[in-house]
């Protein structure tokens, strides 16, 4: 029996944790052949070189696509997507996948979806049907309409995809593969590595044994002009707290240049002796770091998704995650310094929350691998001329 060629395209550092357990299960499946393609910011050092962690974990990268245009603005995002379509179509023509898998809602994933659709390659979309407060929702729903199969993470997402007119027989609630990693971390919860010696970063190496905060704040595409001010308010708020702060660099989105400038300005002009700045961690290490933190602050979906399972208190800032299903671990606040400070004080005081399985039970990777083996490769919206 010939193995089914499954091409998984990863375009950014968060997408790796969103699919890692499924990649492992695909490689274990004797009837599947993994064709891993790494594109966009997942290849770039300034965004943490996620590709290096994939190779370290033993995954063979079939092709690397360099398509990120400098600028971190709306035009750069649009052109990066266009370049992605050009480059990925060439990759697909060369490796001839039987199924293409795309993940979540980033603008680079649109390139994967368009290239696969116009080349009549069945498209599987992971994490469709979710609602958020930025342009990501438009991208996610657009990919849903291009996709032939939908592996969603929640019951609500499944209902939305079906209401969008997708064939119910092609929609599966697999749960989110990132919860698989979170479940593994819960079985060995201790922070068993030194973040400073393993990942370097910039800043004073403060003692973490008395507790610490983790910050992950990205620009909001529809508010990209305010990104510098928004991160400055966050940094000033956390500077008032008595805990070390571990901050991660933003994603490559419109406005990330403003967020980065705000961080650099704060680092150069203010008293940042309690701050340490990192680019990226291996997915498992990052979740261990979060699990042992007093609180997660920012607007990353990890605060909504993985932290609900881990029971980590989260201060969710602004509109980026607006509308996304969330657990009792999340406290929503505005962009102002006082709101963020008071929210962090409250969440730290509340302590750990009960684990919730909104986004899965830790078995998504195996479900996805099994489905990729058994689904009938079909094109539900075949292109004709």
mmCIF file with all atom_site columns, N, CA, C and O in Angstrom, residues 4 6 8 19-35 59 101 365-366 368-370 372:
data_model
loop_
_atom_site.group_PDB
_atom_site.id
_atom_site.type_symbol
_atom_site.label_atom_id
_atom_site.label_alt_id
_atom_site.label_comp_id
_atom_site.label_asym_id
_atom_site.label_entity_id
_atom_site.label_seq_id
_atom_site.pdbx_PDB_ins_code
_atom_site.Cartn_x
_atom_site.Cartn_y
_atom_site.Cartn_z
_atom_site.occupancy
_atom_site.B_iso_or_equiv
_atom_site.pdbx_formal_charge
_atom_site.auth_seq_id
_atom_site.auth_comp_id
_atom_site.auth_asym_id
_atom_site.auth_atom_id
_atom_site.pdbx_PDB_model_num
ATOM 1   N N  . UNK A 1 4   ? 0.039  7.752  1.937  1.00 0.00 ? 4   UNK A N  1
ATOM 2   C CA . UNK A 1 4   ? -0.588 9.012  1.547  1.00 0.00 ? 4   UNK A CA 1
ATOM 3   C C  . UNK A 1 4   ? 0.340  10.171 1.911  1.00 0.00 ? 4   UNK A C  1
ATOM 4   O O  . UNK A 1 4   ? 0.775  10.294 3.051  1.00 0.00 ? 4   UNK A O  1
ATOM 5   N N  . UNK A 1 6   ? 1.119  13.655 3.007  1.00 0.00 ? 6   UNK A N  1
ATOM 6   C CA . UNK A 1 6   ? 0.451  14.726 3.747  1.00 0.00 ? 6   UNK A CA 1
ATOM 7   C C  . UNK A 1 6   ? 1.427  15.882 3.933  1.00 0.00 ? 6   UNK A C  1
ATOM 8   O O  . UNK A 1 6   ? 2.432  15.749 4.643  1.00 0.00 ? 6   UNK A O  1
ATOM 9   N N  . UNK A 1 8   ? 2.222  19.341 5.511  1.00 0.00 ? 8   UNK A N  1
ATOM 10  C CA . UNK A 1 8   ? 1.855  20.279 6.567  1.00 0.00 ? 8   UNK A CA 1
ATOM 11  C C  . UNK A 1 8   ? 2.716  21.519 6.412  1.00 0.00 ? 8   UNK A C  1
ATOM 12  O O  . UNK A 1 8   ? 3.944  21.434 6.393  1.00 0.00 ? 8   UNK A O  1
ATOM 13  N N  . UNK A 1 19  ? 0.575  22.192 16.168 1.00 0.00 ? 19  UNK A N  1
ATOM 14  C CA . UNK A 1 19  ? 0.509  21.009 15.308 1.00 0.00 ? 19  UNK A CA 1
ATOM 15  C C  . UNK A 1 19  ? 1.533  19.940 15.679 1.00 0.00 ? 19  UNK A C  1
ATOM 16  O O  . UNK A 1 19  ? 1.517  18.832 15.135 1.00 0.00 ? 19  UNK A O  1
ATOM 17  N N  . UNK A 1 20  ? 2.408  20.208 16.643 1.00 0.00 ? 20  UNK A N  1
ATOM 18  C CA . UNK A 1 20  ? 3.531  19.310 16.933 1.00 0.00 ? 20  UNK A CA 1
ATOM 19  C C  . UNK A 1 20  ? 3.079  17.884 17.233 1.00 0.00 ? 20  UNK A C  1
ATOM 20  O O  . UNK A 1 20  ? 3.643  16.924 16.687 1.00 0.00 ? 20  UNK A O  1
ATOM 21  N N  . UNK A 1 21  ? 2.079  17.705 18.088 1.00 0.00 ? 21  UNK A N  1
ATOM 22  C CA . UNK A 1 21  ? 1.663  16.346 18.445 1.00 0.00 ? 21  UNK A CA 1
ATOM 23  C C  . UNK A 1 21  ? 1.100  15.605 17.233 1.00 0.00 ? 21  UNK A C  1
ATOM 24  O O  . UNK A 1 21  ? 1.266  14.393 17.099 1.00 0.00 ? 21  UNK A O  1
ATOM 25  N N  . UNK A 1 22  ? 0.444  16.340 16.329 1.00 0.00 ? 22  UNK A N  1
ATOM 26  C CA . UNK A 1 22  ? -0.075 15.717 15.107 1.00 0.00 ? 22  UNK A CA 1
ATOM 27  C C  . UNK A 1 22  ? 1.072  15.306 14.182 1.00 0.00 ? 22  UNK A C  1
ATOM 28  O O  . UNK A 1 22  ? 1.012  14.245 13.548 1.00 0.00 ? 22  UNK A O  1
ATOM 29  N N  . UNK A 1 23  ? 2.112  16.130 14.109 1.00 0.00 ? 23  UNK A N  1
ATOM 30  C CA . UNK A 1 23  ? 3.282  15.758 13.305 1.00 0.00 ? 23  UNK A CA 1
ATOM 31  C C  . UNK A 1 23  ? 3.882  14.455 13.814 1.00 0.00 ? 23  UNK A C  1
ATOM 32  O O  . UNK A 1 23  ? 4.244  13.573 13.026 1.00 0.00 ? 23  UNK A O  1
ATOM 33  N N  . UNK A 1 24  ? 3.974  14.338 15.134 1.00 0.00 ? 24  UNK A N  1
ATOM 34  C CA . UNK A 1 24  ? 4.523  13.111 15.730 1.00 0.00 ? 24  UNK A CA 1
ATOM 35  C C  . UNK A 1 24  ? 3.684  11.902 15.350 1.00 0.00 ? 24  UNK A C  1
ATOM 36  O O  . UNK A 1 24  ? 4.214  10.848 14.956 1.00 0.00 ? 24  UNK A O  1
ATOM 37  N N  . UNK A 1 25  ? 2.373  12.038 15.434 1.00 0.00 ? 25  UNK A N  1
ATOM 38  C CA . UNK A 1 25  ? 1.480  10.915 15.127 1.00 0.00 ? 25  UNK A CA 1
ATOM 39  C C  . UNK A 1 25  ? 1.482  10.583 13.647 1.00 0.00 ? 25  UNK A C  1
ATOM 40  O O  . UNK A 1 25  ? 1.358  9.408  13.254 1.00 0.00 ? 25  UNK A O  1
ATOM 41  N N  . UNK A 1 26  ? 1.640  11.591 12.791 1.00 0.00 ? 26  UNK A N  1
ATOM 42  C CA . UNK A 1 26  ? 1.712  11.335 11.350 1.00 0.00 ? 26  UNK A CA 1
ATOM 43  C C  . UNK A 1 26  ? 2.956  10.515 11.021 1.00 0.00 ? 26  UNK A C  1
ATOM 44  O O  . UNK A 1 26  ? 2.907  9.570  10.226 1.00 0.00 ? 26  UNK A O  1
ATOM 45  N N  . UNK A 1 27  ? 4.079  10.877 11.648 1.00 0.00 ? 27  UNK A N  1
ATOM 46  C CA . UNK A 1 27  ? 5.315  10.119 11.381 1.00 0.00 ? 27  UNK A CA 1
ATOM 47  C C  . UNK A 1 27  ? 5.234  8.692  11.902 1.00 0.00 ? 27  UNK A C  1
ATOM 48  O O  . UNK A 1 27  ? 5.904  7.794  11.378 1.00 0.00 ? 27  UNK A O  1
ATOM 49  N N  . UNK A 1 28  ? 4.415  8.464  12.927 1.00 0.00 ? 28  UNK A N  1
ATOM 50  C CA . UNK A 1 28  ? 4.244  7.113  13.468 1.00 0.00 ? 28  UNK A CA 1
ATOM 51  C C  . UNK A 1 28  ? 3.266  6.269  12.645 1.00 0.00 ? 28  UNK A C  1
ATOM 52  O O  . UNK A 1 28  ? 3.254  5.039  12.760 1.00 0.00 ? 28  UNK A O  1
ATOM 53  N N  . UNK A 1 29  ? 2.460  6.915  11.845 1.00 0.00 ? 29  UNK A N  1
ATOM 54  C CA . UNK A 1 29  ? 1.428  6.207  11.084 1.00 0.00 ? 29  UNK A CA 1
ATOM 55  C C  . UNK A 1 29  ? 2.057  5.556  9.849  1.00 0.00 ? 29  UNK A C  1
ATOM 56  O O  . UNK A 1 29  ? 2.577  6.253  8.967  1.00 0.00 ? 29  UNK A O  1
ATOM 57  N N  . UNK A 1 30  ? 2.005  4.242  9.737  1.00 0.00 ? 30  UNK A N  1
ATOM 58  C CA . UNK A 1 30  ? 2.670  3.559  8.627  1.00 0.00 ? 30  UNK A CA 1
ATOM 59  C C  . UNK A 1 30  ? 2.039  3.845  7.269  1.00 0.00 ? 30  UNK A C  1
ATOM 60  O O  . UNK A 1 30  ? 2.639  3.530  6.234  1.00 0.00 ? 30  UNK A O  1
ATOM 61  N N  . UNK A 1 31  ? 0.841  4.429  7.281  1.00 0.00 ? 31  UNK A N  1
ATOM 62  C CA . UNK A 1 31  ? 0.153  4.681  6.017  1.00 0.00 ? 31  UNK A CA 1
ATOM 63  C C  . UNK A 1 31  ? 0.227  6.146  5.572  1.00 0.00 ? 31  UNK A C  1
ATOM 64  O O  . UNK A 1 31  ? -0.405 6.528  4.585  1.00 0.00 ? 31  UNK A O  1
ATOM 65  N N  . UNK A 1 32  ? 1.002  6.945  6.310  1.00 0.00 ? 32  UNK A N  1
ATOM 66  C CA . UNK A 1 32  ? 1.133  8.360  5.966  1.00 0.00 ? 32  UNK A CA 1
ATOM 67  C C  . UNK A 1 32  ? 2.603  8.728  5.781  1.00 0.00 ? 32  UNK A C  1
ATOM 68  O O  . UNK A 1 32  ? 3.480  8.211  6.464  1.00 0.00 ? 32  UNK A O  1
ATOM 69  N N  . UNK A 1 33  ? 2.860  9.654  4.865  1.00 0.00 ? 33  UNK A N  1
ATOM 70  C CA . UNK A 1 33  ? 4.195  10.218 4.657  1.00 0.00 ? 33  UNK A CA 1
ATOM 71  C C  . UNK A 1 33  ? 4.108  11.713 4.918  1.00 0.00 ? 33  UNK A C  1
ATOM 72  O O  . UNK A 1 33  ? 3.362  12.435 4.250  1.00 0.00 ? 33  UNK A O  1
ATOM 73  N N  . UNK A 1 34  ? 4.856  12.191 5.912  1.00 0.00 ? 34  UNK A N  1
ATOM 74  C CA . UNK A 1 34  ? 4.843  13.613 6.249  1.00 0.00 ? 34  UNK A CA 1
ATOM 75  C C  . UNK A 1 34  ? 5.762  14.386 5.309  1.00 0.00 ? 34  UNK A C  1
ATOM 76  O O  . UNK A 1 34  ? 6.937  14.064 5.159  1.00 0.00 ? 34  UNK A O  1
ATOM 77  N N  . UNK A 1 35  ? 5.197  15.418 4.686  1.00 0.00 ? 35  UNK A N  1
ATOM 78  C CA . UNK A 1 35  ? 5.975  16.370 3.896  1.00 0.00 ? 35  UNK A CA 1
ATOM 79  C C  . UNK A 1 35  ? 5.894  17.719 4.627  1.00 0.00 ? 35  UNK A C  1
ATOM 80  O O  . UNK A 1 35  ? 4.921  18.449 4.493  1.00 0.00 ? 35  UNK A O  1
ATOM 81  N N  . UNK A 1 59  ? 12.046 16.181 13.092 1.00 0.00 ? 59  UNK A N  1
ATOM 82  C CA . UNK A 1 59  ? 11.205 16.276 11.902 1.00 0.00 ? 59  UNK A CA 1
ATOM 83  C C  . UNK A 1 59  ? 12.046 16.723 10.703 1.00 0.00 ? 59  UNK A C  1
ATOM 84  O O  . UNK A 1 59  ? 12.787 17.705 10.788 1.00 0.00 ? 59  UNK A O  1
ATOM 85  N N  . UNK A 1 101 ? -2.216 20.477 4.729  1.00 0.00 ? 101 UNK A N  1
ATOM 86  C CA . UNK A 1 101 ? -2.762 20.883 6.023  1.00 0.00 ? 101 UNK A CA 1
ATOM 87  C C  . UNK A 1 101 ? -2.296 22.302 6.330  1.00 0.00 ? 101 UNK A C  1
ATOM 88  O O  . UNK A 1 101 ? -1.091 22.588 6.274  1.00 0.00 ? 101 UNK A O  1
ATOM 89  N N  . UNK A 1 365 ? -3.752 14.974 18.481 1.00 0.00 ? 365 UNK A N  1
ATOM 90  C CA . UNK A 1 365 ? -2.782 14.554 17.478 1.00 0.00 ? 365 UNK A CA 1
ATOM 91  C C  . UNK A 1 365 ? -3.109 13.206 16.863 1.00 0.00 ? 365 UNK A C  1
ATOM 92  O O  . UNK A 1 365 ? -3.051 13.033 15.641 1.00 0.00 ? 365 UNK A O  1
ATOM 93  N N  . UNK A 1 366 ? -3.472 12.249 17.704 1.00 0.00 ? 366 UNK A N  1
ATOM 94  C CA . UNK A 1 366 ? -3.820 10.906 17.209 1.00 0.00 ? 366 UNK A CA 1
ATOM 95  C C  . UNK A 1 366 ? -5.090 10.954 16.382 1.00 0.00 ? 366 UNK A C  1
ATOM 96  O O  . UNK A 1 366 ? -5.189 10.282 15.333 1.00 0.00 ? 366 UNK A O  1
ATOM 97  N N  . UNK A 1 368 ? -6.176 13.434 14.598 1.00 0.00 ? 368 UNK A N  1
ATOM 98  C CA . UNK A 1 368 ? -5.854 14.071 13.322 1.00 0.00 ? 368 UNK A CA 1
ATOM 99  C C  . UNK A 1 368 ? -5.132 13.097 12.401 1.00 0.00 ? 368 UNK A C  1
ATOM 100 O O  . UNK A 1 368 ? -5.453 12.980 11.214 1.00 0.00 ? 368 UNK A O  1
ATOM 101 N N  . UNK A 1 369 ? -4.164 12.372 12.935 1.00 0.00 ? 369 UNK A N  1
ATOM 102 C CA . UNK A 1 369 ? -3.445 11.383 12.133 1.00 0.00 ? 369 UNK A CA 1
ATOM 103 C C  . UNK A 1 369 ? -4.400 10.317 11.588 1.00 0.00 ? 369 UNK A C  1
ATOM 104 O O  . UNK A 1 369 ? -4.333 9.960  10.402 1.00 0.00 ? 369 UNK A O  1
ATOM 105 N N  . UNK A 1 370 ? -5.279 9.813  12.431 1.00 0.00 ? 370 UNK A N  1
ATOM 106 C CA . UNK A 1 370 ? -6.232 8.790  11.991 1.00 0.00 ? 370 UNK A CA 1
ATOM 107 C C  . UNK A 1 370 ? -7.147 9.324  10.893 1.00 0.00 ? 370 UNK A C  1
ATOM 108 O O  . UNK A 1 370 ? -7.441 8.615  9.918  1.00 0.00 ? 370 UNK A O  1
ATOM 109 N N  . UNK A 1 372 ? -6.501 11.808 8.779  1.00 0.00 ? 372 UNK A N  1
ATOM 110 C CA . UNK A 1 372 ? -5.728 12.024 7.556  1.00 0.00 ? 372 UNK A CA 1
ATOM 111 C C  . UNK A 1 372 ? -5.505 10.709 6.807  1.00 0.00 ? 372 UNK A C  1
ATOM 112 O O  . UNK A 1 372 ? -5.371 10.695 5.583  1.00 0.00 ? 372 UNK A O  1
#
